[in-house]
PDB file of N, CA and C in Angstrom:
ATOM      1  N   MET H 975     -14.608  -5.957   0.263  1.00  0.00           N
ATOM      2  CA  MET H 975     -13.736  -5.009   0.831  1.00  0.00           C
ATOM      3  C   MET H 975     -13.342  -4.062  -0.126  1.00  0.00           C
ATOM      4  N   SER H 976     -13.213  -2.891   0.095  1.00  0.00           N
ATOM      5  CA  SER H 976     -12.725  -1.762  -0.808  1.00  0.00           C
ATOM      6  C   SER H 976     -11.175  -1.901  -0.908  1.00  0.00           C
ATOM      7  N   THR H 977     -10.751  -1.374  -1.965  1.00  0.00           N
ATOM      8  CA  THR H 977      -9.271  -1.253  -2.156  1.00  0.00           C
ATOM      9  C   THR H 977      -8.504  -0.700  -0.936  1.00  0.00           C
ATOM     10  N   SER H 978      -9.041   0.342  -0.388  1.00  0.00           N
ATOM     11  CA  SER H 978      -8.488   1.025   0.799  1.00  0.00           C
ATOM     12  C   SER H 978      -8.486   0.022   2.015  1.00  0.00           C
ATOM     13  N   GLU H 979      -9.649  -0.584   2.201  1.00  0.00           N
ATOM     14  CA  GLU H 979      -9.714  -1.477   3.338  1.00  0.00           C
ATOM     15  C   GLU H 979      -8.711  -2.721   3.096  1.00  0.00           C
ATOM     16  N   GLU H 980      -8.623  -3.150   1.925  1.00  0.00           N
ATOM     17  CA  GLU H 980      -7.674  -4.293   1.616  1.00  0.00           C
ATOM     18  C   GLU H 980      -6.271  -3.863   2.012  1.00  0.00           C
ATOM     19  N   ILE H 981      -5.914  -2.683   1.506  1.00  0.00           N
ATOM     20  CA  ILE H 981      -4.407  -2.240   1.806  1.00  0.00           C
ATOM     21  C   ILE H 981      -4.256  -1.942   3.274  1.00  0.00           C
ATOM     22  N   ASN H 982      -5.222  -1.402   4.023  1.00  0.00           N
ATOM     23  CA  ASN H 982      -5.182  -1.187   5.423  1.00  0.00           C
ATOM     24  C   ASN H 982      -5.021  -2.457   6.187  1.00  0.00           C
ATOM     25  N   ALA H 983      -5.800  -3.468   5.713  1.00  0.00           N
ATOM     26  CA  ALA H 983      -5.692  -4.742   6.297  1.00  0.00           C
ATOM     27  C   ALA H 983      -4.197  -5.392   6.169  1.00  0.00           C
ATOM     28  N   LEU H 984      -3.657  -5.215   5.096  1.00  0.00           N
ATOM     29  CA  LEU H 984      -2.350  -5.709   4.829  1.00  0.00           C
ATOM     30  C   LEU H 984      -1.312  -4.946   5.678  1.00  0.00           C
ATOM     31  N   LEU H 985      -1.474  -3.694   5.727  1.00  0.00           N
ATOM     32  CA  LEU H 985      -0.566  -2.868   6.534  1.00  0.00           C
ATOM     33  C   LEU H 985      -0.536  -3.311   8.064  1.00  0.00           C
ATOM     34  N   VAL H 986      -1.759  -3.552   8.457  1.00  0.00           N
ATOM     35  CA  VAL H 986      -1.843  -3.940   9.921  1.00  0.00           C
ATOM     36  C   VAL H 986      -1.394  -5.317  10.155  1.00  0.00           C
ATOM     37  N   THR H 987      -1.839  -6.293   9.314  1.00  0.00           N
ATOM     38  CA  THR H 987      -1.587  -7.746   9.627  1.00  0.00           C
ATOM     39  C   THR H 987      -0.168  -8.043   9.285  1.00  0.00           C
ATOM     40  N   ARG H 988       0.366  -7.561   8.194  1.00  0.00           N
ATOM     41  CA  ARG H 988       1.706  -7.964   7.636  1.00  0.00           C
ATOM     42  C   ARG H 988       2.826  -7.110   8.155  1.00  0.00           C
ATOM     43  N   PHE H 989       2.591  -5.838   8.326  1.00  0.00           N
ATOM     44  CA  PHE H 989       3.666  -4.841   8.693  1.00  0.00           C
ATOM     45  C   PHE H 989       3.485  -4.239  10.109  1.00  0.00           C
ATOM     46  N   GLY H 990       2.519  -4.643  10.897  1.00  0.00           N
ATOM     47  CA  GLY H 990       2.250  -4.199  12.160  1.00  0.00           C
ATOM     48  C   GLY H 990       2.060  -2.689  12.308  1.00  0.00           C
ATOM     49  N   THR H 991       1.435  -2.152  11.314  1.00  0.00           N
ATOM     50  CA  THR H 991       1.090  -0.688  11.326  1.00  0.00           C
ATOM     51  C   THR H 991       0.003  -0.409  12.302  1.00  0.00           C
ATOM     52  N   ASP H 992       0.071   0.650  13.099  1.00  0.00           N
ATOM     53  CA  ASP H 992      -0.877   1.072  13.952  1.00  0.00           C
ATOM     54  C   ASP H 992      -2.063   1.461  13.152  1.00  0.00           C
ATOM     55  N   PRO H 993      -3.232   0.946  13.329  1.00  0.00           N
ATOM     56  CA  PRO H 993      -4.496   1.312  12.573  1.00  0.00           C
ATOM     57  C   PRO H 993      -4.832   2.768  12.704  1.00  0.00           C
ATOM     58  N   ASP H 994      -4.472   3.480  13.791  1.00  0.00           N
ATOM     59  CA  ASP H 994      -4.774   4.846  14.024  1.00  0.00           C
ATOM     60  C   ASP H 994      -3.880   5.728  13.235  1.00  0.00           C
ATOM     61  N   ALA H 995      -2.770   5.180  12.703  1.00  0.00           N
ATOM     62  CA  ALA H 995      -1.817   5.928  11.846  1.00  0.00           C
ATOM     63  C   ALA H 995      -2.131   5.892  10.420  1.00  0.00           C
ATOM     64  N   ILE H 996      -3.088   5.099   9.924  1.00  0.00           N
ATOM     65  CA  ILE H 996      -3.419   4.883   8.586  1.00  0.00           C
ATOM     66  C   ILE H 996      -4.372   5.930   8.147  1.00  0.00           C
ATOM     67  N   ARG H 997      -3.969   6.981   7.454  1.00  0.00           N
ATOM     68  CA  ARG H 997      -4.682   7.956   6.827  1.00  0.00           C
ATOM     69  C   ARG H 997      -4.230   8.201   5.461  1.00  0.00           C
ATOM     70  N   PRO H 998      -5.101   8.699   4.551  1.00  0.00           N
ATOM     71  CA  PRO H 998      -4.741   8.884   3.084  1.00  0.00           C
ATOM     72  C   PRO H 998      -3.593   9.895   2.966  1.00  0.00           C
ATOM     73  N   GLU H 999      -3.453  10.835   3.815  1.00  0.00           N
ATOM     74  CA  GLU H 999      -2.446  11.937   3.634  1.00  0.00           C
ATOM     75  C   GLU H 999      -1.036  11.538   4.149  1.00  0.00           C
ATOM     76  N   VAL H1000      -0.918  10.458   4.875  1.00  0.00           N
ATOM     77  CA  VAL H1000       0.242   9.954   5.455  1.00  0.00           C
ATOM     78  C   VAL H1000       1.294   9.465   4.491  1.00  0.00           C
ATOM     79  N   PRO H1001       2.503  10.005   4.456  1.00  0.00           N
ATOM     80  CA  PRO H1001       3.539   9.471   3.524  1.00  0.00           C
ATOM     81  C   PRO H1001       3.804   7.985   3.955  1.00  0.00           C
ATOM     82  N   LEU H1002       4.100   7.201   2.960  1.00  0.00           N
ATOM     83  CA  LEU H1002       4.412   5.748   3.294  1.00  0.00           C
ATOM     84  C   LEU H1002       5.634   5.547   4.266  1.00  0.00           C
ATOM     85  N   ARG H1003       6.550   6.484   4.161  1.00  0.00           N
ATOM     86  CA  ARG H1003       7.789   6.371   4.975  1.00  0.00           C
ATOM     87  C   ARG H1003       7.410   6.609   6.474  1.00  0.00           C
ATOM     88  N   GLN H1004       6.425   7.353   6.646  1.00  0.00           N
ATOM     89  CA  GLN H1004       5.872   7.613   8.085  1.00  0.00           C
ATOM     90  C   GLN H1004       5.290   6.287   8.695  1.00  0.00           C
ATOM     91  N   LEU H1005       4.785   5.415   7.778  1.00  0.00           N
ATOM     92  CA  LEU H1005       4.286   4.136   8.184  1.00  0.00           C
ATOM     93  C   LEU H1005       5.358   3.170   8.258  1.00  0.00           C
ATOM     94  N   ARG H1006       6.730   3.536   8.133  1.00  0.00           N
ATOM     95  CA  ARG H1006       7.815   2.667   8.269  1.00  0.00           C
ATOM     96  C   ARG H1006       7.974   1.759   7.122  1.00  0.00           C
ATOM     97  N   LEU H1007       7.631   2.135   5.900  1.00  0.00           N
ATOM     98  CA  LEU H1007       7.689   1.414   4.724  1.00  0.00           C
ATOM     99  C   LEU H1007       8.826   1.911   3.841  1.00  0.00           C
ATOM    100  N   ASP H1008       9.903   1.088   3.870  1.00  0.00           N
ATOM    101  CA  ASP H1008      11.059   1.473   3.037  1.00  0.00           C
ATOM    102  C   ASP H1008      10.901   0.799   1.652  1.00  0.00           C
ATOM    103  N   SER H1009      11.855   0.938   0.771  1.00  0.00           N
ATOM    104  CA  SER H1009      11.752   0.376  -0.616  1.00  0.00           C
ATOM    105  C   SER H1009      11.543  -1.095  -0.628  1.00  0.00           C
ATOM    106  N   LEU H1010      12.097  -1.851   0.304  1.00  0.00           N
ATOM    107  CA  LEU H1010      11.914  -3.292   0.355  1.00  0.00           C
ATOM    108  C   LEU H1010      10.485  -3.615   0.939  1.00  0.00           C
ATOM    109  N   ALA H1011      10.059  -2.854   1.925  1.00  0.00           N
ATOM    110  CA  ALA H1011       8.595  -3.084   2.358  1.00  0.00           C
ATOM    111  C   ALA H1011       7.618  -2.859   1.320  1.00  0.00           C
ATOM    112  N   LEU H1012       7.964  -1.704   0.578  1.00  0.00           N
ATOM    113  CA  LEU H1012       7.012  -1.287  -0.467  1.00  0.00           C
ATOM    114  C   LEU H1012       6.925  -2.401  -1.532  1.00  0.00           C
ATOM    115  N   GLU H1013       7.988  -3.020  -1.957  1.00  0.00           N
ATOM    116  CA  GLU H1013       8.018  -4.007  -2.779  1.00  0.00           C
ATOM    117  C   GLU H1013       7.327  -5.309  -2.360  1.00  0.00           C
ATOM    118  N   GLU H1014       7.391  -5.694  -1.070  1.00  0.00           N
ATOM    119  CA  GLU H1014       6.771  -6.699  -0.455  1.00  0.00           C
ATOM    120  C   GLU H1014       5.185  -6.367  -0.486  1.00  0.00           C
ATOM    121  N   LEU H1015       4.870  -5.135  -0.122  1.00  0.00           N
ATOM    122  CA  LEU H1015       3.471  -4.767  -0.135  1.00  0.00           C
ATOM    123  C   LEU H1015       2.900  -4.848  -1.498  1.00  0.00           C
ATOM    124  N   ARG H1016       3.633  -4.447  -2.524  1.00  0.00           N
ATOM    125  CA  ARG H1016       3.161  -4.499  -3.872  1.00  0.00           C
ATOM    126  C   ARG H1016       2.835  -5.885  -4.312  1.00  0.00           C
ATOM    127  N   LEU H1017       3.721  -6.874  -3.955  1.00  0.00           N
ATOM    128  CA  LEU H1017       3.522  -8.262  -4.263  1.00  0.00           C
ATOM    129  C   LEU H1017       2.332  -8.895  -3.550  1.00  0.00           C
ATOM    130  N   LEU H1018       2.070  -8.378  -2.273  1.00  0.00           N
ATOM    131  CA  LEU H1018       0.972  -8.816  -1.594  1.00  0.00           C
ATOM    132  C   LEU H1018      -0.343  -8.456  -2.135  1.00  0.00           C
ATOM    133  N   ILE H1019      -0.367  -7.095  -2.503  1.00  0.00           N
ATOM    134  CA  ILE H1019      -1.499  -6.517  -3.202  1.00  0.00           C
ATOM    135  C   ILE H1019      -1.829  -7.256  -4.488  1.00  0.00           C
ATOM    136  N   GLU H1020      -0.857  -7.468  -5.239  1.00  0.00           N
ATOM    137  CA  GLU H1020      -1.044  -8.181  -6.569  1.00  0.00           C
ATOM    138  C   GLU H1020      -1.678  -9.503  -6.271  1.00  0.00           C
ATOM    139  N   ASP H1021      -1.020 -10.268  -5.299  1.00  0.00           N
ATOM    140  CA  ASP H1021      -1.601 -11.660  -4.978  1.00  0.00           C
ATOM    141  C   ASP H1021      -3.036 -11.543  -4.485  1.00  0.00           C
ATOM    142  N   ARG H1022      -3.304 -10.658  -3.573  1.00  0.00           N
ATOM    143  CA  ARG H1022      -4.549 -10.636  -2.908  1.00  0.00           C
ATOM    144  C   ARG H1022      -5.753 -10.230  -3.833  1.00  0.00           C
ATOM    145  N   MET H1023      -5.297  -9.211  -4.692  1.00  0.00           N
ATOM    146  CA  MET H1023      -6.411  -8.519  -5.550  1.00  0.00           C
ATOM    147  C   MET H1023      -6.356  -8.981  -6.931  1.00  0.00           C
ATOM    148  N   GLY H1024      -5.303  -9.853  -7.330  1.00  0.00           N
ATOM    149  CA  GLY H1024      -5.338 -10.450  -8.647  1.00  0.00           C
ATOM    150  C   GLY H1024      -5.129  -9.347  -9.775  1.00  0.00           C
ATOM    151  N   ILE H1025      -4.214  -8.415  -9.492  1.00  0.00           N
ATOM    152  CA  ILE H1025      -3.827  -7.345 -10.425  1.00  0.00           C
ATOM    153  C   ILE H1025      -2.326  -7.303 -10.620  1.00  0.00           C
ATOM    154  N   ASP H1026      -1.909  -6.659 -11.676  1.00  0.00           N
ATOM    155  CA  ASP H1026      -0.491  -6.417 -11.973  1.00  0.00           C
ATOM    156  C   ASP H1026      -0.081  -5.085 -11.738  1.00  0.00           C
ATOM    157  N   LEU H1027       0.770  -4.812 -10.764  1.00  0.00           N
ATOM    158  CA  LEU H1027       1.278  -3.495 -10.366  1.00  0.00           C
ATOM    159  C   LEU H1027       2.693  -3.208 -10.913  1.00  0.00           C
ATOM    160  N   GLU H1028       3.202  -4.051 -11.803  1.00  0.00           N
ATOM    161  CA  GLU H1028       4.590  -3.935 -12.115  1.00  0.00           C
ATOM    162  C   GLU H1028       4.912  -2.444 -12.661  1.00  0.00           C
ATOM    163  N   ASP H1029       4.018  -1.886 -13.352  1.00  0.00           N
ATOM    164  CA  ASP H1029       4.380  -0.528 -13.912  1.00  0.00           C
ATOM    165  C   ASP H1029       4.066   0.555 -13.030  1.00  0.00           C
ATOM    166  N   VAL H1030       3.568   0.288 -11.859  1.00  0.00           N
ATOM    167  CA  VAL H1030       3.229   1.376 -10.864  1.00  0.00           C
ATOM    168  C   VAL H1030       4.558   1.620 -10.057  1.00  0.00           C
ATOM    169  N   VAL H1031       4.962   2.847 -10.055  1.00  0.00           N
ATOM    170  CA  VAL H1031       6.147   3.285  -9.409  1.00  0.00           C
ATOM    171  C   VAL H1031       5.733   4.088  -8.197  1.00  0.00           C
ATOM    172  N   LEU H1032       6.169   3.582  -7.017  1.00  0.00           N
ATOM    173  CA  LEU H1032       5.898   4.293  -5.759  1.00  0.00           C
ATOM    174  C   LEU H1032       7.223   4.438  -5.029  1.00  0.00           C
ATOM    175  N   SER H1033       7.178   5.517  -4.186  1.00  0.00           N
ATOM    176  CA  SER H1033       8.409   5.584  -3.249  1.00  0.00           C
ATOM    177  C   SER H1033       7.790   5.856  -1.973  1.00  0.00           C
ATOM    178  N   SER H1034       8.768   5.756  -0.971  1.00  0.00           N
ATOM    179  CA  SER H1034       8.292   5.976   0.472  1.00  0.00           C
ATOM    180  C   SER H1034       7.824   7.403   0.729  1.00  0.00           C
ATOM    181  N   ARG H1035       8.069   8.271  -0.268  1.00  0.00           N
ATOM    182  CA  ARG H1035       7.551   9.721  -0.066  1.00  0.00           C
ATOM    183  C   ARG H1035       6.123   9.870  -0.576  1.00  0.00           C
ATOM    184  N   ASP H1036       5.640   8.860  -1.357  1.00  0.00           N
ATOM    185  CA  ASP H1036       4.193   8.969  -1.663  1.00  0.00           C
ATOM    186  C   ASP H1036       3.299   8.677  -0.557  1.00  0.00           C
ATOM    187  N   THR H1037       2.090   9.209  -0.706  1.00  0.00           N
ATOM    188  CA  THR H1037       1.154   9.065   0.425  1.00  0.00           C
ATOM    189  C   THR H1037       0.323   7.722   0.259  1.00  0.00           C
ATOM    190  N   LEU H1038      -0.265   7.302   1.347  1.00  0.00           N
ATOM    191  CA  LEU H1038      -1.118   6.156   1.405  1.00  0.00           C
ATOM    192  C   LEU H1038      -2.273   6.372   0.316  1.00  0.00           C
ATOM    193  N   GLY H1039      -2.834   7.573   0.227  1.00  0.00           N
ATOM    194  CA  GLY H1039      -3.865   7.912  -0.704  1.00  0.00           C
ATOM    195  C   GLY H1039      -3.381   7.762  -2.142  1.00  0.00           C
ATOM    196  N   GLN H1040      -2.113   7.992  -2.404  1.00  0.00           N
ATOM    197  CA  GLN H1040      -1.518   7.825  -3.793  1.00  0.00           C
ATOM    198  C   GLN H1040      -1.453   6.336  -4.109  1.00  0.00           C
ATOM    199  N   LEU H1041      -1.042   5.630  -3.109  1.00  0.00           N
ATOM    200  CA  LEU H1041      -1.025   4.088  -3.321  1.00  0.00           C
ATOM    201  C   LEU H1041      -2.337   3.524  -3.561  1.00  0.00           C
ATOM    202  N   VAL H1042      -3.354   3.950  -2.813  1.00  0.00           N
ATOM    203  CA  VAL H1042      -4.678   3.400  -2.987  1.00  0.00           C
ATOM    204  C   VAL H1042      -5.151   3.795  -4.335  1.00  0.00           C
ATOM    205  N   ALA H1043      -4.982   5.053  -4.728  1.00  0.00           N
ATOM    206  CA  ALA H1043      -5.506   5.535  -6.040  1.00  0.00           C
ATOM    207  C   ALA H1043      -4.860   4.669  -7.218  1.00  0.00           C
ATOM    208  N   ALA H1044      -3.526   4.456  -7.099  1.00  0.00           N
ATOM    209  CA  ALA H1044      -2.833   3.658  -8.128  1.00  0.00           C
ATOM    210  C   ALA H1044      -3.430   2.275  -8.210  1.00  0.00           C
ATOM    211  N   VAL H1045      -3.575   1.610  -7.071  1.00  0.00           N
ATOM    212  CA  VAL H1045      -4.162   0.287  -6.908  1.00  0.00           C
ATOM    213  C   VAL H1045      -5.653   0.283  -7.609  1.00  0.00           C
ATOM    214  N   HIS H1046      -6.295   1.277  -7.122  1.00  0.00           N
ATOM    215  CA  HIS H1046      -7.712   1.298  -7.545  1.00  0.00           C
ATOM    216  C   HIS H1046      -7.847   1.372  -9.061  1.00  0.00           C
ATOM    217  N   SER H1047      -6.965   2.271  -9.649  1.00  0.00           N
ATOM    218  CA  SER H1047      -7.082   2.418 -11.078  1.00  0.00           C
ATOM    219  C   SER H1047      -6.713   1.216 -11.792  1.00  0.00           C
ATOM    220  N   LYS H1048      -5.736   0.438 -11.317  1.00  0.00           N
ATOM    221  CA  LYS H1048      -5.343  -0.758 -11.947  1.00  0.00           C
ATOM    222  C   LYS H1048      -6.444  -1.886 -11.729  1.00  0.00           C
ATOM    223  N   ALA H1049      -7.074  -1.842 -10.656  1.00  0.00           N
ATOM    224  CA  ALA H1049      -8.177  -2.806 -10.402  1.00  0.00           C
ATOM    225  C   ALA H1049      -9.385  -2.552 -11.217  1.00  0.00           C
ATOM    226  N   ALA H1050      -9.579  -1.350 -11.523  1.00  0.00           N
ATOM    227  CA  ALA H1050     -10.722  -0.929 -12.365  1.00  0.00           C
ATOM    228  C   ALA H1050     -10.514  -1.173 -13.944  1.00  0.00           C
ATOM    229  N   ALA H1051      -9.202  -1.243 -14.215  1.00  0.00           N
ATOM    230  CA  ALA H1051      -8.830  -1.366 -15.711  1.00  0.00           C
ATOM    231  C   ALA H1051      -9.205  -2.752 -16.264  1.00  0.00           C
TER     232      ALA H1051
END
């Protein structure tokens, strides 16, 4: 699974996000991810992908594409 597919799967299964709403340009707040949900998502991604995202700073104003890019860069490092 690609980074994007992993994150999309987490959004759908853990947060009940509508799969049709998941697009790279969509702000995370539009997917109903507040700061607490973003922290939970960060921990889930770390666990699932075996990476450390502690120094990645994201807010609900960032887009899904920005999240995927941040995770991808950490996974590639």
